[in-house]
């Protein structure tokens, strides 16, 4: 008995030449396991071999992939997980066809014939891959030379912000073609670009989708979860690029805690959101700009350190109440004005992340 069908996936939700078919699910290879595959890790272990078979088929541009003992729901989950894990498959459509055939000699074995849809032909993909490599090879090699995960991730984060512009009209803005070839994209392109580069340099990074604000559930958004030095953090490159008070303010969205990212965004699924027990790779911790008490000595050092940045002051603190205390300390008896020599500071407060920014009046925003 055969069943025909077409399945349309939501894995690619818009955010603002073929080889022979695989005959049986294959085991994970060194190549398929090289990338950080959060989507695969969250699948039932029974269908992870099928994930590997489908992934290999997609890479081969197979017209048909034969799977055994899987349901349509399984294939839906597998396809969505692959789209989540592999930004390099920019040519893969969200939809696919399938045929099921129950073998009369193996009544318990159901075969599913997966028929993928590709947006490009092999020669076009090879050409685009070559262009992507030309752009990213230097970035990847430079990042690999950095000593720590923090330095590697910060380099990639800064690169994407410095070389990419937010543009809803950008072509291919749901994949890495817009990020690396057009340098114009939206949140999907930023997040997939981050994932692509970090996974290439060996830093685990996954792509997460949801809504940009808990109270505005109609605005889709994408961001990343990154594992640095054994701990998870969240990155929102899109918002880091769009925040232009000062260069330092972009790091509000770098190495965020789970609490901070959930104050800004809400994921479609909580399954992929790991806890963030550490802050050690936060930019503000690294720069001595994270406050847990109203420490005047720490603030004095931070202001002195900000001299080579035009006395732009950016810091985070552990609570809103502490932020108010620090603000009072800075303005009481003209503390910040006497230290810097400026008569006026523009002041910005971001309550979701407890970030505070002070910019001297002479500097353009």
mmCIF file of C-alpha atoms in Angstrom:
data_model
loop_
_atom_site.group_PDB
_atom_site.id
_atom_site.type_symbol
_atom_site.label_atom_id
_atom_site.label_comp_id
_atom_site.label_asym_id
_atom_site.label_seq_id
_atom_site.Cartn_x
_atom_site.Cartn_y
_atom_site.Cartn_z
ATOM 1 C CA UNK A 1 0.000 0.000 0.000
ATOM 2 C CA UNK A 2 1.473 3.349 -1.005
ATOM 3 C CA UNK A 3 0.644 6.735 0.391
ATOM 4 C CA UNK A 4 1.561 9.986 -1.316
ATOM 5 C CA UNK A 5 1.945 13.261 0.473
ATOM 6 C CA UNK A 6 3.503 16.690 0.630
ATOM 7 C CA UNK A 7 4.702 18.070 3.923
ATOM 8 C CA UNK A 8 5.264 21.779 4.489
ATOM 9 C CA UNK A 9 7.617 22.553 7.362
ATOM 10 C CA UNK A 10 7.795 25.575 9.629
ATOM 11 C CA UNK A 11 11.522 25.160 10.317
ATOM 12 C CA UNK A 12 12.287 27.958 7.891
ATOM 13 C CA UNK A 13 9.659 30.399 9.175
ATOM 14 C CA UNK A 14 10.354 33.822 7.719
ATOM 15 C CA UNK A 15 11.958 35.994 10.401
ATOM 16 C CA UNK A 16 11.210 39.766 9.709
ATOM 17 C CA UNK A 17 23.228 16.777 -10.320
ATOM 18 C CA UNK A 18 22.170 14.031 -7.815
ATOM 19 C CA UNK A 19 23.738 10.907 -6.439
ATOM 20 C CA UNK A 20 21.976 7.600 -5.809
ATOM 21 C CA UNK A 21 19.467 7.346 -2.965
ATOM 22 C CA UNK A 22 20.498 6.120 0.461
ATOM 23 C CA UNK A 23 19.022 2.642 0.843
ATOM 24 C CA UNK A 24 19.116 2.326 4.622
ATOM 25 C CA UNK A 25 19.671 4.694 7.533
ATOM 26 C CA UNK A 26 23.414 5.185 7.981
ATOM 27 C CA UNK A 27 25.385 5.513 11.180
ATOM 28 C CA UNK A 28 26.789 8.870 12.237
ATOM 29 C CA UNK A 29 30.087 9.613 10.535
ATOM 30 C CA UNK A 30 32.947 11.819 11.680
ATOM 31 C CA UNK A 31 31.771 14.416 9.166
ATOM 32 C CA UNK A 32 28.149 14.477 10.298
ATOM 33 C CA UNK A 33 29.162 14.686 13.949
ATOM 34 C CA UNK A 34 31.720 17.448 13.365
ATOM 35 C CA UNK A 35 29.139 20.210 13.653
ATOM 36 C CA UNK A 36 27.324 21.029 16.881
ATOM 37 C CA UNK A 37 23.886 19.509 16.330
ATOM 38 C CA UNK A 38 21.523 20.640 19.059
ATOM 39 C CA UNK A 39 18.491 19.670 16.975
ATOM 40 C CA UNK A 40 19.803 16.141 16.501
ATOM 41 C CA UNK A 41 20.641 15.824 20.186
ATOM 42 C CA UNK A 42 17.025 16.559 21.108
ATOM 43 C CA UNK A 43 15.563 13.936 18.791
ATOM 44 C CA UNK A 44 14.572 10.491 20.042
ATOM 45 C CA UNK A 45 17.723 8.367 19.852
ATOM 46 C CA UNK A 46 15.853 5.820 17.736
ATOM 47 C CA UNK A 47 15.551 8.253 14.846
ATOM 48 C CA UNK A 48 18.973 9.917 15.116
ATOM 49 C CA UNK A 49 20.435 7.421 12.553
ATOM 50 C CA UNK A 50 17.669 8.523 10.183
ATOM 51 C CA UNK A 51 18.706 12.138 10.783
ATOM 52 C CA UNK A 52 22.225 11.182 9.651
ATOM 53 C CA UNK A 53 20.875 9.441 6.552
ATOM 54 C CA UNK A 54 18.709 12.398 5.595
ATOM 55 C CA UNK A 55 21.510 14.875 6.240
ATOM 56 C CA UNK A 56 23.869 12.930 3.998
ATOM 57 C CA UNK A 57 21.178 12.755 1.338
ATOM 58 C CA UNK A 58 20.626 16.519 1.487
ATOM 59 C CA UNK A 59 24.362 17.124 1.145
ATOM 60 C CA UNK A 60 24.463 14.768 -1.845
ATOM 61 C CA UNK A 61 21.426 16.502 -3.383
ATOM 62 C CA UNK A 62 19.701 13.123 -3.555
ATOM 63 C CA UNK A 63 16.342 13.141 -5.296
ATOM 64 C CA UNK A 64 15.070 10.351 -3.071
ATOM 65 C CA UNK A 65 16.121 9.154 0.388
ATOM 66 C CA UNK A 66 14.780 5.822 1.601
ATOM 67 C CA UNK A 67 14.085 5.511 5.325
ATOM 68 C CA UNK A 68 12.874 2.565 7.339
ATOM 69 C CA UNK A 69 10.646 2.438 10.414
ATOM 70 C CA UNK A 70 9.934 6.161 10.611
ATOM 71 C CA UNK A 71 6.670 8.043 10.688
ATOM 72 C CA UNK A 72 5.769 11.245 8.874
ATOM 73 C CA UNK A 73 5.994 12.997 12.221
ATOM 74 C CA UNK A 74 9.528 11.634 12.670
ATOM 75 C CA UNK A 75 10.565 12.963 9.262
ATOM 76 C CA UNK A 76 9.020 16.319 10.043
ATOM 77 C CA UNK A 77 11.096 16.501 13.230
ATOM 78 C CA UNK A 78 14.243 15.328 11.437
ATOM 79 C CA UNK A 79 13.884 17.898 8.673
ATOM 80 C CA UNK A 80 13.269 20.694 11.156
ATOM 81 C CA UNK A 81 16.287 19.616 13.231
ATOM 82 C CA UNK A 82 18.552 19.576 10.169
ATOM 83 C CA UNK A 83 17.365 23.043 9.148
ATOM 84 C CA UNK A 84 18.113 24.200 12.692
ATOM 85 C CA UNK A 85 21.585 22.614 12.814
ATOM 86 C CA UNK A 86 22.977 23.265 9.339
ATOM 87 C CA UNK A 87 23.030 26.834 7.981
ATOM 88 C CA UNK A 88 25.247 25.637 5.129
ATOM 89 C CA UNK A 89 22.165 23.929 3.608
ATOM 90 C CA UNK A 90 20.817 27.280 2.431
ATOM 91 C CA UNK A 91 19.584 25.636 -0.777
ATOM 92 C CA UNK A 92 17.167 23.282 1.016
ATOM 93 C CA UNK A 93 13.459 24.100 0.838
ATOM 94 C CA UNK A 94 11.152 23.896 3.845
ATOM 95 C CA UNK A 95 8.764 21.556 2.040
ATOM 96 C CA UNK A 96 9.272 18.024 0.747
ATOM 97 C CA UNK A 97 7.298 15.197 -0.826
ATOM 98 C CA UNK A 98 7.117 11.632 0.442
ATOM 99 C CA UNK A 99 5.773 8.196 -0.387
ATOM 100 C CA UNK A 100 5.220 5.395 2.133
ATOM 101 C CA UNK A 101 5.194 1.732 1.196
ATOM 102 C CA UNK A 102 4.418 -1.066 3.624
ATOM 103 C CA UNK A 103 6.457 -4.075 2.567
ATOM 104 C CA UNK A 104 4.168 -7.106 2.336
ATOM 105 C CA UNK A 105 7.032 -9.448 3.338
ATOM 106 C CA UNK A 106 7.942 -7.354 6.379
ATOM 107 C CA UNK A 107 4.617 -6.330 7.821
ATOM 108 C CA UNK A 108 6.247 -4.379 10.649
ATOM 109 C CA UNK A 109 8.672 -2.491 8.422
ATOM 110 C CA UNK A 110 7.399 0.684 6.812
ATOM 111 C CA UNK A 111 9.549 2.342 4.172
ATOM 112 C CA UNK A 112 9.301 6.057 3.593
ATOM 113 C CA UNK A 113 10.648 7.553 0.378
ATOM 114 C CA UNK A 114 11.614 11.155 1.138
ATOM 115 C CA UNK A 115 11.769 13.433 -1.892
ATOM 116 C CA UNK A 116 13.551 16.690 -0.970
ATOM 117 C CA UNK A 117 13.097 20.029 -2.698
ATOM 118 C CA UNK A 118 16.154 22.102 -3.539
ATOM 119 C CA UNK A 119 16.108 25.762 -4.486
ATOM 120 C CA UNK A 120 19.210 25.540 -6.666
ATOM 121 C CA UNK A 121 20.943 23.134 -9.000
ATOM 122 C CA UNK A 122 24.315 21.579 -8.188
ATOM 123 C CA UNK A 123 26.441 23.956 -10.270
ATOM 124 C CA UNK A 124 24.818 27.004 -8.680
ATOM 125 C CA UNK A 125 25.341 25.624 -5.175
ATOM 126 C CA UNK A 126 28.995 24.895 -5.920
ATOM 127 C CA UNK A 127 29.442 28.457 -7.183
ATOM 128 C CA UNK A 128 27.779 29.962 -4.097
ATOM 129 C CA UNK A 129 29.762 27.693 -1.767
ATOM 130 C CA UNK A 130 32.967 28.904 -3.399
ATOM 131 C CA UNK A 131 31.942 32.534 -2.896
ATOM 132 C CA UNK A 132 31.069 31.893 0.755
ATOM 133 C CA UNK A 133 34.437 30.212 1.316
ATOM 134 C CA UNK A 134 36.269 33.180 -0.207
ATOM 135 C CA UNK A 135 34.555 35.524 2.271
ATOM 136 C CA UNK A 136 34.652 33.349 5.395
ATOM 137 C CA UNK A 137 38.001 31.559 5.127
ATOM 138 C CA UNK A 138 39.998 34.520 6.454
ATOM 139 C CA UNK A 139 37.468 35.149 9.242
ATOM 140 C CA UNK A 140 37.601 31.508 10.338
ATOM 141 C CA UNK A 141 41.412 31.308 10.210
ATOM 142 C CA UNK A 142 41.782 34.539 12.192
ATOM 143 C CA UNK A 143 39.276 33.405 14.812
ATOM 144 C CA UNK A 144 40.992 30.027 15.214
ATOM 145 C CA UNK A 145 44.203 31.798 16.199
ATOM 146 C CA UNK A 146 42.510 33.443 19.178
ATOM 147 C CA UNK A 147 43.442 31.841 22.480
ATOM 148 C CA UNK A 148 40.117 31.510 24.264
ATOM 149 C CA UNK A 149 36.534 30.772 23.289
ATOM 150 C CA UNK A 150 35.648 34.265 24.501
ATOM 151 C CA UNK A 151 38.114 35.914 22.119
ATOM 152 C CA UNK A 152 36.971 33.735 19.210
ATOM 153 C CA UNK A 153 33.283 34.430 19.754
ATOM 154 C CA UNK A 154 33.802 38.159 20.340
ATOM 155 C CA UNK A 155 35.819 38.412 17.117
ATOM 156 C CA UNK A 156 33.027 36.762 15.106
ATOM 157 C CA UNK A 157 30.329 38.812 16.860
ATOM 158 C CA UNK A 158 32.176 42.061 16.107
ATOM 159 C CA UNK A 159 32.861 41.026 12.518
ATOM 160 C CA UNK A 160 29.199 40.360 11.781
ATOM 161 C CA UNK A 161 28.105 43.674 13.285
ATOM 162 C CA UNK A 162 30.856 45.671 11.562
ATOM 163 C CA UNK A 163 30.298 44.105 8.125
ATOM 164 C CA UNK A 164 26.519 43.566 8.027
ATOM 165 C CA UNK A 165 23.531 45.894 7.866
ATOM 166 C CA UNK A 166 19.940 45.155 8.848
ATOM 167 C CA UNK A 167 17.785 45.290 5.725
ATOM 168 C CA UNK A 168 14.377 43.658 5.400
ATOM 169 C CA UNK A 169 14.550 44.096 1.624
ATOM 170 C CA UNK A 170 17.810 42.164 1.312
ATOM 171 C CA UNK A 171 17.773 39.198 -1.063
ATOM 172 C CA UNK A 172 18.091 35.757 0.502
ATOM 173 C CA UNK A 173 17.658 37.337 3.937
ATOM 174 C CA UNK A 174 16.613 34.047 5.546
ATOM 175 C CA UNK A 175 19.997 32.403 4.990
ATOM 176 C CA UNK A 176 23.757 32.947 4.990
ATOM 177 C CA UNK A 177 23.913 34.103 1.366
ATOM 178 C CA UNK A 178 22.639 37.512 2.436
ATOM 179 C CA UNK A 179 25.054 37.616 5.377
ATOM 180 C CA UNK A 180 28.282 36.800 3.579
ATOM 181 C CA UNK A 181 27.625 37.763 -0.045
ATOM 182 C CA UNK A 182 25.287 40.751 0.266
ATOM 183 C CA UNK A 183 26.270 41.915 3.768
ATOM 184 C CA UNK A 184 22.626 42.865 4.271
ATOM 185 C CA UNK A 185 20.195 40.660 6.131
ATOM 186 C CA UNK A 186 17.661 40.271 8.961
ATOM 187 C CA UNK A 187 17.761 38.326 12.224
ATOM 188 C CA UNK A 188 17.755 34.908 10.489
ATOM 189 C CA UNK A 189 20.838 35.844 8.467
ATOM 190 C CA UNK A 190 22.690 37.257 11.460
ATOM 191 C CA UNK A 191 21.976 34.195 13.615
ATOM 192 C CA UNK A 192 22.743 31.648 10.884
ATOM 193 C CA UNK A 193 25.923 33.536 10.004
ATOM 194 C CA UNK A 194 27.014 33.364 13.636
ATOM 195 C CA UNK A 195 26.194 29.664 13.788
ATOM 196 C CA UNK A 196 28.029 28.904 10.553
ATOM 197 C CA UNK A 197 31.247 30.678 11.584
ATOM 198 C CA UNK A 198 31.384 29.452 15.184
ATOM 199 C CA UNK A 199 30.737 25.837 14.269
ATOM 200 C CA UNK A 200 33.511 26.084 11.672
ATOM 201 C CA UNK A 201 35.993 27.189 14.350
ATOM 202 C CA UNK A 202 34.878 24.561 16.852
ATOM 203 C CA UNK A 203 32.710 26.625 19.199
ATOM 204 C CA UNK A 204 29.272 25.006 19.745
ATOM 205 C CA UNK A 205 26.519 27.309 18.508
ATOM 206 C CA UNK A 206 22.874 26.693 17.729
ATOM 207 C CA UNK A 207 20.124 28.641 16.012
ATOM 208 C CA UNK A 208 17.017 29.468 18.044
ATOM 209 C CA UNK A 209 13.792 31.044 16.830
ATOM 210 C CA UNK A 210 10.879 32.653 18.593
ATOM 211 C CA UNK A 211 9.402 36.082 19.192
ATOM 212 C CA UNK A 212 11.249 39.298 19.807
ATOM 213 C CA UNK A 213 9.293 40.270 22.925
ATOM 214 C CA UNK A 214 7.243 38.228 25.388
ATOM 215 C CA UNK A 215 4.375 40.728 25.023
ATOM 216 C CA UNK A 216 4.553 41.019 21.200
ATOM 217 C CA UNK A 217 4.072 37.480 19.998
ATOM 218 C CA UNK A 218 3.518 38.462 16.367
ATOM 219 C CA UNK A 219 7.119 39.578 15.735
ATOM 220 C CA UNK A 220 9.355 36.645 14.785
ATOM 221 C CA UNK A 221 13.015 36.697 15.757
ATOM 222 C CA UNK A 222 16.158 34.534 15.759
ATOM 223 C CA UNK A 223 19.209 34.424 18.019
ATOM 224 C CA UNK A 224 21.939 32.007 19.127
ATOM 225 C CA UNK A 225 22.936 29.832 22.047
ATOM 226 C CA UNK A 226 26.720 29.497 22.339
ATOM 227 C CA UNK A 227 28.904 27.330 24.552
ATOM 228 C CA UNK A 228 32.085 29.102 25.675
ATOM 229 C CA UNK A 229 34.624 27.484 27.987
ATOM 230 C CA UNK A 230 32.079 24.894 29.103
ATOM 231 C CA UNK A 231 29.202 27.274 29.829
ATOM 232 C CA UNK A 232 26.156 28.301 27.804
ATOM 233 C CA UNK A 233 25.363 31.903 26.876
ATOM 234 C CA UNK A 234 22.991 33.643 24.481
ATOM 235 C CA UNK A 235 23.838 36.040 21.649
ATOM 236 C CA UNK A 236 21.533 38.381 19.765
ATOM 237 C CA UNK A 237 23.706 39.771 16.971
ATOM 238 C CA UNK A 238 20.754 41.541 15.341
ATOM 239 C CA UNK A 239 19.995 43.700 18.356
ATOM 240 C CA UNK A 240 23.700 44.190 18.989
ATOM 241 C CA UNK A 241 23.992 45.707 15.515
ATOM 242 C CA UNK A 242 20.899 47.875 15.820
ATOM 243 C CA UNK A 243 21.919 49.399 19.171
ATOM 244 C CA UNK A 244 24.167 52.343 18.276
ATOM 245 C CA UNK A 245 24.549 54.475 21.419
ATOM 246 C CA UNK A 246 28.202 53.477 21.659
ATOM 247 C CA UNK A 247 30.314 50.645 20.285
ATOM 248 C CA UNK A 248 30.455 49.133 23.765
ATOM 249 C CA UNK A 249 26.664 49.024 24.040
ATOM 250 C CA UNK A 250 26.559 46.218 21.444
ATOM 251 C CA UNK A 251 27.882 43.874 24.137
ATOM 252 C CA UNK A 252 24.572 44.152 25.968
ATOM 253 C CA UNK A 253 23.532 41.314 23.650
ATOM 254 C CA UNK A 254 26.769 39.343 23.896
ATOM 255 C CA UNK A 255 27.017 36.378 26.300
ATOM 256 C CA UNK A 256 23.601 37.026 27.825
ATOM 257 C CA UNK A 257 22.157 34.927 30.616
ATOM 258 C CA UNK A 258 18.985 32.927 30.103
ATOM 259 C CA UNK A 259 17.114 35.416 32.273
ATOM 260 C CA UNK A 260 18.329 38.323 30.158
ATOM 261 C CA UNK A 261 17.468 36.749 26.801
ATOM 262 C CA UNK A 262 14.012 35.689 28.011
ATOM 263 C CA UNK A 263 13.340 39.261 29.088
ATOM 264 C CA UNK A 264 13.937 40.253 25.458
ATOM 265 C CA UNK A 265 12.757 37.199 23.491
ATOM 266 C CA UNK A 266 10.523 34.150 23.810
ATOM 267 C CA UNK A 267 11.455 30.911 21.995
ATOM 268 C CA UNK A 268 8.981 28.775 20.068
ATOM 269 C CA UNK A 269 10.194 25.877 22.218
ATOM 270 C CA UNK A 270 11.893 25.905 25.612
ATOM 271 C CA UNK A 271 13.467 22.499 24.884
ATOM 272 C CA UNK A 272 16.626 23.994 23.415
ATOM 273 C CA UNK A 273 17.179 26.716 26.022
ATOM 274 C CA UNK A 274 19.982 25.653 28.346
ATOM 275 C CA UNK A 275 20.629 27.249 31.738
ATOM 276 C CA UNK A 276 23.417 29.817 32.130
ATOM 277 C CA UNK A 277 25.034 29.354 35.547
ATOM 278 C CA UNK A 278 28.126 31.459 34.776
ATOM 279 C CA UNK A 279 28.823 35.068 33.785
ATOM 280 C CA UNK A 280 32.601 34.729 33.435
ATOM 281 C CA UNK A 281 32.557 35.194 29.638
ATOM 282 C CA UNK A 282 30.309 38.228 29.745
ATOM 283 C CA UNK A 283 31.949 41.284 28.165
ATOM 284 C CA UNK A 284 31.139 43.286 31.289
ATOM 285 C CA UNK A 285 32.755 40.738 33.593
ATOM 286 C CA UNK A 286 35.864 40.672 31.414
ATOM 287 C CA UNK A 287 36.085 44.478 31.409
ATOM 288 C CA UNK A 288 35.483 44.921 35.139
ATOM 289 C CA UNK A 289 32.188 46.602 34.273
ATOM 290 C CA UNK A 290 29.797 44.279 36.104
ATOM 291 C CA UNK A 291 28.717 45.504 39.535
ATOM 292 C CA UNK A 292 27.323 43.464 42.395
ATOM 293 C CA UNK A 293 27.664 46.287 44.939
ATOM 294 C CA UNK A 294 27.950 50.064 45.012
ATOM 295 C CA UNK A 295 31.741 49.917 44.771
ATOM 296 C CA UNK A 296 33.215 53.409 44.295
ATOM 297 C CA UNK A 297 36.743 52.048 43.806
ATOM 298 C CA UNK A 298 35.576 49.739 41.008
ATOM 299 C CA UNK A 299 33.698 52.623 39.380
ATOM 300 C CA UNK A 300 36.732 54.883 39.615
ATOM 301 C CA UNK A 301 38.868 52.302 37.818
ATOM 302 C CA UNK A 302 36.195 51.863 35.151
ATOM 303 C CA UNK A 303 35.998 55.618 34.491
ATOM 304 C CA UNK A 304 39.784 55.836 34.272
ATOM 305 C CA UNK A 305 39.802 52.906 31.865
ATOM 306 C CA UNK A 306 37.162 54.620 29.725
ATOM 307 C CA UNK A 307 39.511 57.548 28.991
ATOM 308 C CA UNK A 308 40.729 55.936 25.767
ATOM 309 C CA UNK A 309 37.095 55.551 24.663
ATOM 310 C CA UNK A 310 36.271 59.229 25.083
ATOM 311 C CA UNK A 311 34.979 58.605 28.610
ATOM 312 C CA UNK A 312 31.989 56.666 27.326
ATOM 313 C CA UNK A 313 30.843 54.646 30.301
ATOM 314 C CA UNK A 314 28.951 51.357 29.861
ATOM 315 C CA UNK A 315 28.317 48.902 32.678
ATOM 316 C CA UNK A 316 25.915 46.267 33.942
ATOM 317 C CA UNK A 317 24.783 45.517 37.464
ATOM 318 C CA UNK A 318 23.039 42.734 39.297
ATOM 319 C CA UNK A 319 19.754 44.559 39.926
ATOM 320 C CA UNK A 320 17.718 47.634 39.058
ATOM 321 C CA UNK A 321 18.013 48.912 42.620
ATOM 322 C CA UNK A 322 21.798 48.708 42.459
ATOM 323 C CA UNK A 323 21.756 50.558 39.154
ATOM 324 C CA UNK A 324 19.892 53.425 40.783
ATOM 325 C CA UNK A 325 22.445 53.502 43.618
ATOM 326 C CA UNK A 326 25.308 53.614 41.136
ATOM 327 C CA UNK A 327 23.632 56.429 39.230
ATOM 328 C CA UNK A 328 23.300 58.422 42.427
ATOM 329 C CA UNK A 329 26.955 57.788 43.237
ATOM 330 C CA UNK A 330 28.038 58.997 39.789
ATOM 331 C CA UNK A 331 26.081 62.233 39.948
ATOM 332 C CA UNK A 332 26.433 63.012 43.666
ATOM 333 C CA UNK A 333 28.982 65.777 44.277
ATOM 334 C CA UNK A 334 29.646 65.805 40.500
ATOM 335 C CA UNK A 335 31.721 62.613 40.787
ATOM 336 C CA UNK A 336 31.653 61.624 37.086
ATOM 337 C CA UNK A 337 31.915 65.247 35.902
ATOM 338 C CA UNK A 338 34.947 66.000 38.049
ATOM 339 C CA UNK A 339 36.707 62.824 36.925
ATOM 340 C CA UNK A 340 36.105 63.341 33.214
ATOM 341 C CA UNK A 341 35.968 67.118 32.890
ATOM 342 C CA UNK A 342 32.646 67.079 31.051
ATOM 343 C CA UNK A 343 29.644 69.131 32.141
ATOM 344 C CA UNK A 344 26.921 66.958 30.667
ATOM 345 C CA UNK A 345 26.291 63.251 30.026
ATOM 346 C CA UNK A 346 23.499 61.632 28.049
ATOM 347 C CA UNK A 347 22.142 58.736 30.089
ATOM 348 C CA UNK A 348 20.528 55.485 28.896
ATOM 349 C CA UNK A 349 19.120 52.689 31.000
ATOM 350 C CA UNK A 350 18.098 49.257 29.702
ATOM 351 C CA UNK A 351 16.102 47.564 32.428
ATOM 352 C CA UNK A 352 15.823 44.145 30.755
ATOM 353 C CA UNK A 353 19.581 43.635 31.015
ATOM 354 C CA UNK A 354 20.363 46.157 33.787
ATOM 355 C CA UNK A 355 22.738 47.961 31.453
ATOM 356 C CA UNK A 356 23.645 51.633 31.915
ATOM 357 C CA UNK A 357 25.274 53.913 29.350
ATOM 358 C CA UNK A 358 26.724 57.386 29.903
ATOM 359 C CA UNK A 359 27.881 59.359 26.864
ATOM 360 C CA UNK A 360 29.624 62.782 27.077
ATOM 361 C CA UNK A 361 27.702 65.640 25.457
ATOM 362 C CA UNK A 362 30.341 66.253 22.751
ATOM 363 C CA UNK A 363 29.969 62.802 21.223
ATOM 364 C CA UNK A 364 27.462 62.115 18.479
ATOM 365 C CA UNK A 365 25.106 59.177 19.027
#
